[in-house]
Amino acid sequence: MAAAALSKYFGDQLAVTLIESEAIGTIGVGEATIPQIRLFNSGLGIDEREFLRETSATIKLGIKFIGWHREGHSYFHSFGDVGRKIGTLPFYQYWLRYHQEGGELDLEAFSPGTLAAKHGLYGPGKTSARMPASAYHFDASKYAGFLRRYAEERGTQRIEGIVEGWDQHPESGHITRLHLDRERAVETDLILDCTGMRALLIGQALGVAYEDWSHWLPCDRAWAVPSEGNGRLDPFTRSTAREAGWQWQIPLQHRTGNGHVFSQSHISEERAADQLMANLPGAALADPRLIKFQTGRRAKFWDKNVVAIGLSSGFLEPLESTSIHLIQSGIARIVSLFPDRSFAASQQEEYNAQMAFEFRAIRDFLILHYNSTQRDTSEFWNYCRTMPLPDSLSQKLDLFDATGQIVRFNTELFDIASWLQVMWGQGRRPKHFHPMVRAVPTEDLGRYISLNAQETQAQIGALGPHEAYIRRMCAPGKASVRPG
Ligand SMILES: Cc1cc2nc3c(=O)[nH]c(=O)nc-3n(C[C@H](O)[C@H](O)[C@H](O)COP(=O)(O)OP(=O)(O)OC[C@H]3O[C@@H](n4cnc5c(N)ncnc54)[C@H](O)[C@@H]3O)c2cc1C
């Protein structure tokens, strides 16, 4: 992704060298995304049709959380707005009053993404249609291969080899040369360290510390296994709470990606693997693979002439599919704060502050899912339900509980609709709604609510089946459709 973006945006201005090792390989998981991937793809000029075909992708409208609030309960966190805003207040403030006064329509009646997901819809039906906000499920290894070709076509030089050592400038500490196997060496100016959890340069060479967040997000292992699908191409991810973690199910065109994310101090690896294998939608296509991780982030994302991108910069577990986004937002930031050879300290500070903020805001959103729950059947959930929270999250939750208000801090990734769906879905109920809502006569409130529900239904009514959309888009020679 980094090589593709730099070669596209800087052209001949930069000599981009991509060093990768097939002997080491990639982590090989990461199949769900959020809508921001569309910005990255369109910045590179990638056609959706080609993307869907090359990466075996399907559409993702959101995540269905099963059993997270309590056993037997489920809710959706889908992308896009919930209801149409009028005036200064968001729609949900009016809905809170409607709900408190006994109104029967649930939040999802106003969420095009949730209704489309439930009915397996995406893409225009017989007439033109406005698409709900969406992202993709895809094969990330195929995406990497696709972007490698893209980068090479635009002048990136790719070296297949293993970085085994480095030289540092005696005064600045900058890494000036990388030593590869077979006695090869590469001179370096700016280095993007994309070496995954090895963090070869940011961690091993420069010794930048890792801030551990596992006391808030205790899962530290995942079993991953591909399987046959359930016969449908659902346009959403399934996330099912388990005894000491959760299980993902991600439908791609040719298979389903499955995984069990768990806390090894609350369940054995063997038992976690058994729970995964007993809950697949179809026959397993391989043996399950264990991946170990630690949630947290680098103390600095950019140090000297090294910028950590991807897993080398930190890891937020995949509950809301944010890692690929964090890579893309890191790349977007490095493009906009691109250094010259003087490497101004202020540029690094700005980059580090922006990335730290983004990591923290996503971290809080993830903790919300674990903490706001009624699950009390295992030590894992008892720990999560009662653990002390970061102040930034407590402030947000207290505000919602007491007033019904949700504040989007600064440029944080997840917007009010996302926080609302998850807070509500996880069972939080505010005591009040905004006082301005009381000024609306009851009849007007009723009309506004039913108009919103009708508009959502009308939008959904114009959509066709998701499977037909994927088939159409992946057929050779058909025009692509831009999402609304
Ligand atoms: C269980 C799990 C589930 C996930 N699910 C999602 C998801 O649904 N959505 C999402 O957005 N993200 C997800 N992620 C995160 C996602 O997998 C990663 O963000 C993504 O794959 C990028 O990884 P990376 O490129 O940083 O590291 P890697 O994939 O590990 O790549 C590292 C690269 O560095 C190279 N390398 C390493 N050392 C050397 C060396 N010495 N010399 C030369 N080359 C070297 C390797 O060859 C490789 O090419 C998940 C992660 C985990 C652990």
JSON list of C-alpha atoms and ligand atoms in Angstrom, two decimals, residues 1 18-34 60 136-138 140-141 144 148 158-166 179-181 193-200 204 221-224 237 246 248 250 259-261 289-293 309-327, ligand 1:
[
{"chain": "A", "resi": 1, "resn": "MET", "atom": "CA", "xyz": [0.00, 0.00, 0.00]},
{"chain": "A", "resi": 18, "resn": "LEU", "atom": "CA", "xyz": [10.21, -2.06, -1.84]},
{"chain": "A", "resi": 19, "resn": "ILE", "atom": "CA", "xyz": [12.07, -4.76, 0.09]},
{"chain": "A", "resi": 20, "resn": "GLU", "atom": "CA", "xyz": [10.05, -7.85, 0.91]},
{"chain": "A", "resi": 21, "resn": "SER", "atom": "CA", "xyz": [10.85, -11.43, 1.73]},
{"chain": "A", "resi": 22, "resn": "GLU", "atom": "CA", "xyz": [8.77, -14.32, 0.54]},
{"chain": "A", "resi": 23, "resn": "ALA", "atom": "CA", "xyz": [10.81, -16.51, 2.90]},
{"chain": "A", "resi": 24, "resn": "ILE", "atom": "CA", "xyz": [9.42, -14.49, 5.81]},
{"chain": "A", "resi": 25, "resn": "GLY", "atom": "CA", "xyz": [6.00, -13.89, 4.28]},
{"chain": "A", "resi": 26, "resn": "THR", "atom": "CA", "xyz": [3.12, -11.74, 5.55]},
{"chain": "A", "resi": 27, "resn": "ILE", "atom": "CA", "xyz": [0.87, -12.31, 8.53]},
{"chain": "A", "resi": 28, "resn": "GLY", "atom": "CA", "xyz": [-1.80, -13.55, 6.11]},
{"chain": "A", "resi": 29, "resn": "VAL", "atom": "CA", "xyz": [-4.93, -12.31, 7.91]},
{"chain": "A", "resi": 30, "resn": "GLY", "atom": "CA", "xyz": [-6.93, -9.10, 7.60]},
{"chain": "A", "resi": 31, "resn": "GLU", "atom": "CA", "xyz": [-10.02, -9.51, 5.48]},
{"chain": "A", "resi": 32, "resn": "ALA", "atom": "CA", "xyz": [-12.48, -6.87, 6.66]},
{"chain": "A", "resi": 33, "resn": "THR", "atom": "CA", "xyz": [-12.28, -3.13, 6.12]},
{"chain": "A", "resi": 34, "resn": "ILE", "atom": "CA", "xyz": [-14.12, 0.12, 6.81]},
{"chain": "A", "resi": 60, "resn": "LYS", "atom": "CA", "xyz": [-19.38, -5.11, 3.84]},
{"chain": "A", "resi": 136, "resn": "TYR", "atom": "CA", "xyz": [-15.23, -4.56, 1.57]},
{"chain": "A", "resi": 137, "resn": "HIS", "atom": "CA", "xyz": [-14.36, -8.04, 2.71]},
{"chain": "A", "resi": 138, "resn": "PHE", "atom": "CA", "xyz": [-11.42, -9.14, 0.62]},
{"chain": "A", "resi": 140, "resn": "ALA", "atom": "CA", "xyz": [-5.64, -9.07, 1.71]},
{"chain": "A", "resi": 141, "resn": "SER", "atom": "CA", "xyz": [-2.84, -11.17, 0.20]},
{"chain": "A", "resi": 144, "resn": "ALA", "atom": "CA", "xyz": [-0.99, -6.86, -1.62]},
{"chain": "A", "resi": 148, "resn": "ARG", "atom": "CA", "xyz": [2.75, -4.60, -5.75]},
{"chain": "A", "resi": 158, "resn": "ARG", "atom": "CA", "xyz": [11.15, -4.34, -5.76]},
{"chain": "A", "resi": 159, "resn": "ILE", "atom": "CA", "xyz": [13.89, -6.34, -4.09]},
{"chain": "A", "resi": 160, "resn": "GLU", "atom": "CA", "xyz": [13.23, -9.85, -2.91]},
{"chain": "A", "resi": 161, "resn": "GLY", "atom": "CA", "xyz": [15.51, -10.23, 0.08]},
{"chain": "A", "resi": 162, "resn": "ILE", "atom": "CA", "xyz": [15.94, -10.28, 3.83]},
{"chain": "A", "resi": 163, "resn": "VAL", "atom": "CA", "xyz": [17.16, -7.24, 5.73]},
{"chain": "A", "resi": 164, "resn": "GLU", "atom": "CA", "xyz": [19.81, -8.56, 8.10]},
{"chain": "A", "resi": 165, "resn": "GLY", "atom": "CA", "xyz": [21.50, -5.42, 9.38]},
{"chain": "A", "resi": 166, "resn": "TRP", "atom": "CA", "xyz": [21.78, -1.67, 9.13]},
{"chain": "A", "resi": 179, "resn": "HIS", "atom": "CA", "xyz": [22.24, -4.76, 4.65]},
{"chain": "A", "resi": 180, "resn": "LEU", "atom": "CA", "xyz": [20.47, -7.58, 2.89]},
{"chain": "A", "resi": 181, "resn": "ASP", "atom": "CA", "xyz": [21.24, -11.25, 2.50]},
{"chain": "A", "resi": 193, "resn": "ASP", "atom": "CA", "xyz": [9.20, 0.19, 8.41]},
{"chain": "A", "resi": 194, "resn": "CYS", "atom": "CA", "xyz": [6.47, -2.22, 7.28]},
{"chain": "A", "resi": 195, "resn": "THR", "atom": "CA", "xyz": [8.06, -5.33, 8.80]},
{"chain": "A", "resi": 196, "resn": "GLY", "atom": "CA", "xyz": [4.97, -6.30, 10.77]},
{"chain": "A", "resi": 197, "resn": "MET", "atom": "CA", "xyz": [5.19, -7.40, 14.38]},
{"chain": "A", "resi": 198, "resn": "ARG", "atom": "CA", "xyz": [8.96, -7.87, 14.02]},
{"chain": "A", "resi": 199, "resn": "ALA", "atom": "CA", "xyz": [9.26, -4.05, 13.95]},
{"chain": "A", "resi": 200, "resn": "LEU", "atom": "CA", "xyz": [12.79, -4.57, 12.66]},
{"chain": "A", "resi": 204, "resn": "GLN", "atom": "CA", "xyz": [14.99, -3.52, 17.06]},
{"chain": "A", "resi": 221, "resn": "ARG", "atom": "CA", "xyz": [-4.14, -14.73, 20.45]},
{"chain": "A", "resi": 222, "resn": "ALA", "atom": "CA", "xyz": [-6.18, -15.70, 17.43]},
{"chain": "A", "resi": 223, "resn": "TRP", "atom": "CA", "xyz": [-6.81, -18.94, 15.62]},
{"chain": "A", "resi": 224, "resn": "ALA", "atom": "CA", "xyz": [-7.56, -18.32, 11.94]},
{"chain": "A", "resi": 237, "resn": "THR", "atom": "CA", "xyz": [-19.17, -9.50, 9.10]},
{"chain": "A", "resi": 246, "resn": "TRP", "atom": "CA", "xyz": [-15.02, -13.62, 20.07]},
{"chain": "A", "resi": 248, "resn": "TRP", "atom": "CA", "xyz": [-15.23, -13.64, 13.29]},
{"chain": "A", "resi": 250, "resn": "ILE", "atom": "CA", "xyz": [-16.08, -12.98, 6.90]},
{"chain": "A", "resi": 259, "resn": "GLY", "atom": "CA", "xyz": [-11.06, -16.69, 13.39]},
{"chain": "A", "resi": 260, "resn": "HIS", "atom": "CA", "xyz": [-11.29, -16.87, 17.16]},
{"chain": "A", "resi": 261, "resn": "VAL", "atom": "CA", "xyz": [-9.70, -13.96, 19.03]},
{"chain": "A", "resi": 289, "resn": "ARG", "atom": "CA", "xyz": [-3.23, -21.25, 12.39]},
{"chain": "A", "resi": 290, "resn": "LEU", "atom": "CA", "xyz": [-2.30, -19.57, 15.68]},
{"chain": "A", "resi": 291, "resn": "ILE", "atom": "CA", "xyz": [-1.31, -15.90, 15.71]},
{"chain": "A", "resi": 292, "resn": "LYS", "atom": "CA", "xyz": [0.02, -14.19, 18.83]},
{"chain": "A", "resi": 293, "resn": "PHE", "atom": "CA", "xyz": [-0.25, -10.45, 19.36]},
{"chain": "A", "resi": 309, "resn": "ILE", "atom": "CA", "xyz": [3.49, 1.69, 9.21]},
{"chain": "A", "resi": 310, "resn": "GLY", "atom": "CA", "xyz": [1.22, -1.26, 9.91]},
{"chain": "A", "resi": 311, "resn": "LEU", "atom": "CA", "xyz": [1.78, -3.84, 12.61]},
{"chain": "A", "resi": 312, "resn": "SER", "atom": "CA", "xyz": [5.27, -2.46, 13.35]},
{"chain": "A", "resi": 313, "resn": "SER", "atom": "CA", "xyz": [3.51, 0.70, 14.64]},
{"chain": "A", "resi": 314, "resn": "GLY", "atom": "CA", "xyz": [1.10, -1.07, 16.97]},
{"chain": "A", "resi": 315, "resn": "PHE", "atom": "CA", "xyz": [-1.90, -3.33, 16.92]},
{"chain": "A", "resi": 316, "resn": "LEU", "atom": "CA", "xyz": [-5.53, -2.81, 17.81]},
{"chain": "A", "resi": 317, "resn": "GLU", "atom": "CA", "xyz": [-7.29, -6.11, 17.70]},
{"chain": "A", "resi": 318, "resn": "PRO", "atom": "CA", "xyz": [-9.51, -6.73, 14.68]},
{"chain": "A", "resi": 319, "resn": "LEU", "atom": "CA", "xyz": [-12.92, -6.24, 16.34]},
{"chain": "A", "resi": 320, "resn": "GLU", "atom": "CA", "xyz": [-13.78, -3.19, 14.20]},
{"chain": "A", "resi": 321, "resn": "SER", "atom": "CA", "xyz": [-11.44, -4.00, 11.29]},
{"chain": "A", "resi": 322, "resn": "THR", "atom": "CA", "xyz": [-9.31, -0.90, 11.75]},
{"chain": "A", "resi": 323, "resn": "SER", "atom": "CA", "xyz": [-5.72, -2.05, 11.07]},
{"chain": "A", "resi": 324, "resn": "ILE", "atom": "CA", "xyz": [-5.72, -1.69, 7.31]},
{"chain": "A", "resi": 325, "resn": "HIS", "atom": "CA", "xyz": [-7.31, 1.72, 7.78]},
{"chain": "A", "resi": 326, "resn": "LEU", "atom": "CA", "xyz": [-4.52, 2.69, 10.21]},
{"chain": "A", "resi": 327, "resn": "ILE", "atom": "CA", "xyz": [-1.99, 1.75, 7.55]},
{"chain": "B", "resi": 1, "resn": "LIG", "atom": "C1", "xyz": [-5.89, -12.09, 14.02]},
{"chain": "B", "resi": 1, "resn": "LIG", "atom": "C2", "xyz": [-5.81, -10.87, 13.17]},
{"chain": "B", "resi": 1, "resn": "LIG", "atom": "C3", "xyz": [-6.90, -10.49, 12.40]},
{"chain": "B", "resi": 1, "resn": "LIG", "atom": "C4", "xyz": [-6.85, -9.33, 11.63]},
{"chain": "B", "resi": 1, "resn": "LIG", "atom": "N1", "xyz": [-7.96, -8.93, 10.92]},
{"chain": "B", "resi": 1, "resn": "LIG", "atom": "C5", "xyz": [-7.95, -7.73, 10.32]},
{"chain": "B", "resi": 1, "resn": "LIG", "atom": "C6", "xyz": [-9.09, -7.25, 9.64]},
{"chain": "B", "resi": 1, "resn": "LIG", "atom": "O1", "xyz": [-10.11, -7.92, 9.56]},
{"chain": "B", "resi": 1, "resn": "LIG", "atom": "N2", "xyz": [-9.03, -6.03, 9.08]},
{"chain": "B", "resi": 1, "resn": "LIG", "atom": "C7", "xyz": [-7.91, -5.27, 9.14]},
{"chain": "B", "resi": 1, "resn": "LIG", "atom": "O2", "xyz": [-7.92, -4.13, 8.66]},
{"chain": "B", "resi": 1, "resn": "LIG", "atom": "N3", "xyz": [-6.79, -5.73, 9.70]},
{"chain": "B", "resi": 1, "resn": "LIG", "atom": "C8", "xyz": [-6.78, -6.93, 10.30]},
{"chain": "B", "resi": 1, "resn": "LIG", "atom": "N4", "xyz": [-5.64, -7.39, 10.89]},
{"chain": "B", "resi": 1, "resn": "LIG", "atom": "C9", "xyz": [-4.41, -6.64, 10.74]},
{"chain": "B", "resi": 1, "resn": "LIG", "atom": "C10", "xyz": [-3.79, -6.93, 9.37]},
{"chain": "B", "resi": 1, "resn": "LIG", "atom": "O3", "xyz": [-3.52, -8.30, 9.27]},
{"chain": "B", "resi": 1, "resn": "LIG", "atom": "C11", "xyz": [-2.49, -6.15, 9.18]},
{"chain": "B", "resi": 1, "resn": "LIG", "atom": "O4", "xyz": [-2.70, -4.82, 9.50]},
{"chain": "B", "resi": 1, "resn": "LIG", "atom": "C12", "xyz": [-2.04, -6.23, 7.75]},
{"chain": "B", "resi": 1, "resn": "LIG", "atom": "O5", "xyz": [-1.95, -7.55, 7.33]},
{"chain": "B", "resi": 1, "resn": "LIG", "atom": "C13", "xyz": [-0.72, -5.54, 7.51]},
{"chain": "B", "resi": 1, "resn": "LIG", "atom": "O6", "xyz": [0.30, -6.20, 8.13]},
{"chain": "B", "resi": 1, "resn": "LIG", "atom": "P1", "xyz": [1.78, -5.64, 7.95]},
{"chain": "B", "resi": 1, "resn": "LIG", "atom": "O7", "xyz": [2.03, -5.37, 6.53]},
{"chain": "B", "resi": 1, "resn": "LIG", "atom": "O8", "xyz": [2.03, -4.55, 8.91]},
{"chain": "B", "resi": 1, "resn": "LIG", "atom": "O9", "xyz": [2.66, -6.89, 8.44]},
{"chain": "B", "resi": 1, "resn": "LIG", "atom": "P2", "xyz": [2.95, -8.29, 7.73]},
{"chain": "B", "resi": 1, "resn": "LIG", "atom": "O10", "xyz": [1.78, -8.81, 6.98]},
{"chain": "B", "resi": 1, "resn": "LIG", "atom": "O11", "xyz": [3.53, -9.17, 8.79]},
{"chain": "B", "resi": 1, "resn": "LIG", "atom": "O12", "xyz": [4.07, -7.97, 6.66]},
{"chain": "B", "resi": 1, "resn": "LIG", "atom": "C14", "xyz": [5.40, -7.75, 7.01]},
{"chain": "B", "resi": 1, "resn": "LIG", "atom": "C15", "xyz": [6.25, -7.66, 5.77]},
{"chain": "B", "resi": 1, "resn": "LIG", "atom": "O13", "xyz": [7.58, -7.35, 6.12]},
{"chain": "B", "resi": 1, "resn": "LIG", "atom": "C16", "xyz": [8.44, -8.25, 5.48]},
{"chain": "B", "resi": 1, "resn": "LIG", "atom": "N5", "xyz": [9.60, -8.42, 6.35]},
{"chain": "B", "resi": 1, "resn": "LIG", "atom": "C17", "xyz": [9.62, -8.61, 7.69]},
{"chain": "B", "resi": 1, "resn": "LIG", "atom": "N6", "xyz": [10.89, -8.72, 8.12]},
{"chain": "B", "resi": 1, "resn": "LIG", "atom": "C18", "xyz": [11.67, -8.58, 7.03]},
{"chain": "B", "resi": 1, "resn": "LIG", "atom": "C19", "xyz": [13.07, -8.58, 6.83]},
{"chain": "B", "resi": 1, "resn": "LIG", "atom": "N7", "xyz": [13.95, -8.78, 7.83]},
{"chain": "B", "resi": 1, "resn": "LIG", "atom": "N8", "xyz": [13.53, -8.38, 5.58]},
{"chain": "B", "resi": 1, "resn": "LIG", "atom": "C20", "xyz": [12.68, -8.20, 4.54]},
{"chain": "B", "resi": 1, "resn": "LIG", "atom": "N9", "xyz": [11.34, -8.18, 4.68]},
{"chain": "B", "resi": 1, "resn": "LIG", "atom": "C21", "xyz": [10.86, -8.37, 5.91]},
{"chain": "B", "resi": 1, "resn": "LIG", "atom": "C22", "xyz": [7.64, -9.53, 5.30]},
{"chain": "B", "resi": 1, "resn": "LIG", "atom": "O14", "xyz": [8.16, -10.32, 4.26]},
{"chain": "B", "resi": 1, "resn": "LIG", "atom": "C23", "xyz": [6.27, -8.96, 4.96]},
{"chain": "B", "resi": 1, "resn": "LIG", "atom": "O15", "xyz": [6.19, -8.67, 3.58]},
{"chain": "B", "resi": 1, "resn": "LIG", "atom": "C24", "xyz": [-5.67, -8.56, 11.62]},
{"chain": "B", "resi": 1, "resn": "LIG", "atom": "C25", "xyz": [-4.55, -8.97, 12.36]},
{"chain": "B", "resi": 1, "resn": "LIG", "atom": "C26", "xyz": [-4.62, -10.11, 13.14]},
{"chain": "B", "resi": 1, "resn": "LIG", "atom": "C27", "xyz": [-3.41, -10.50, 13.93]}
]
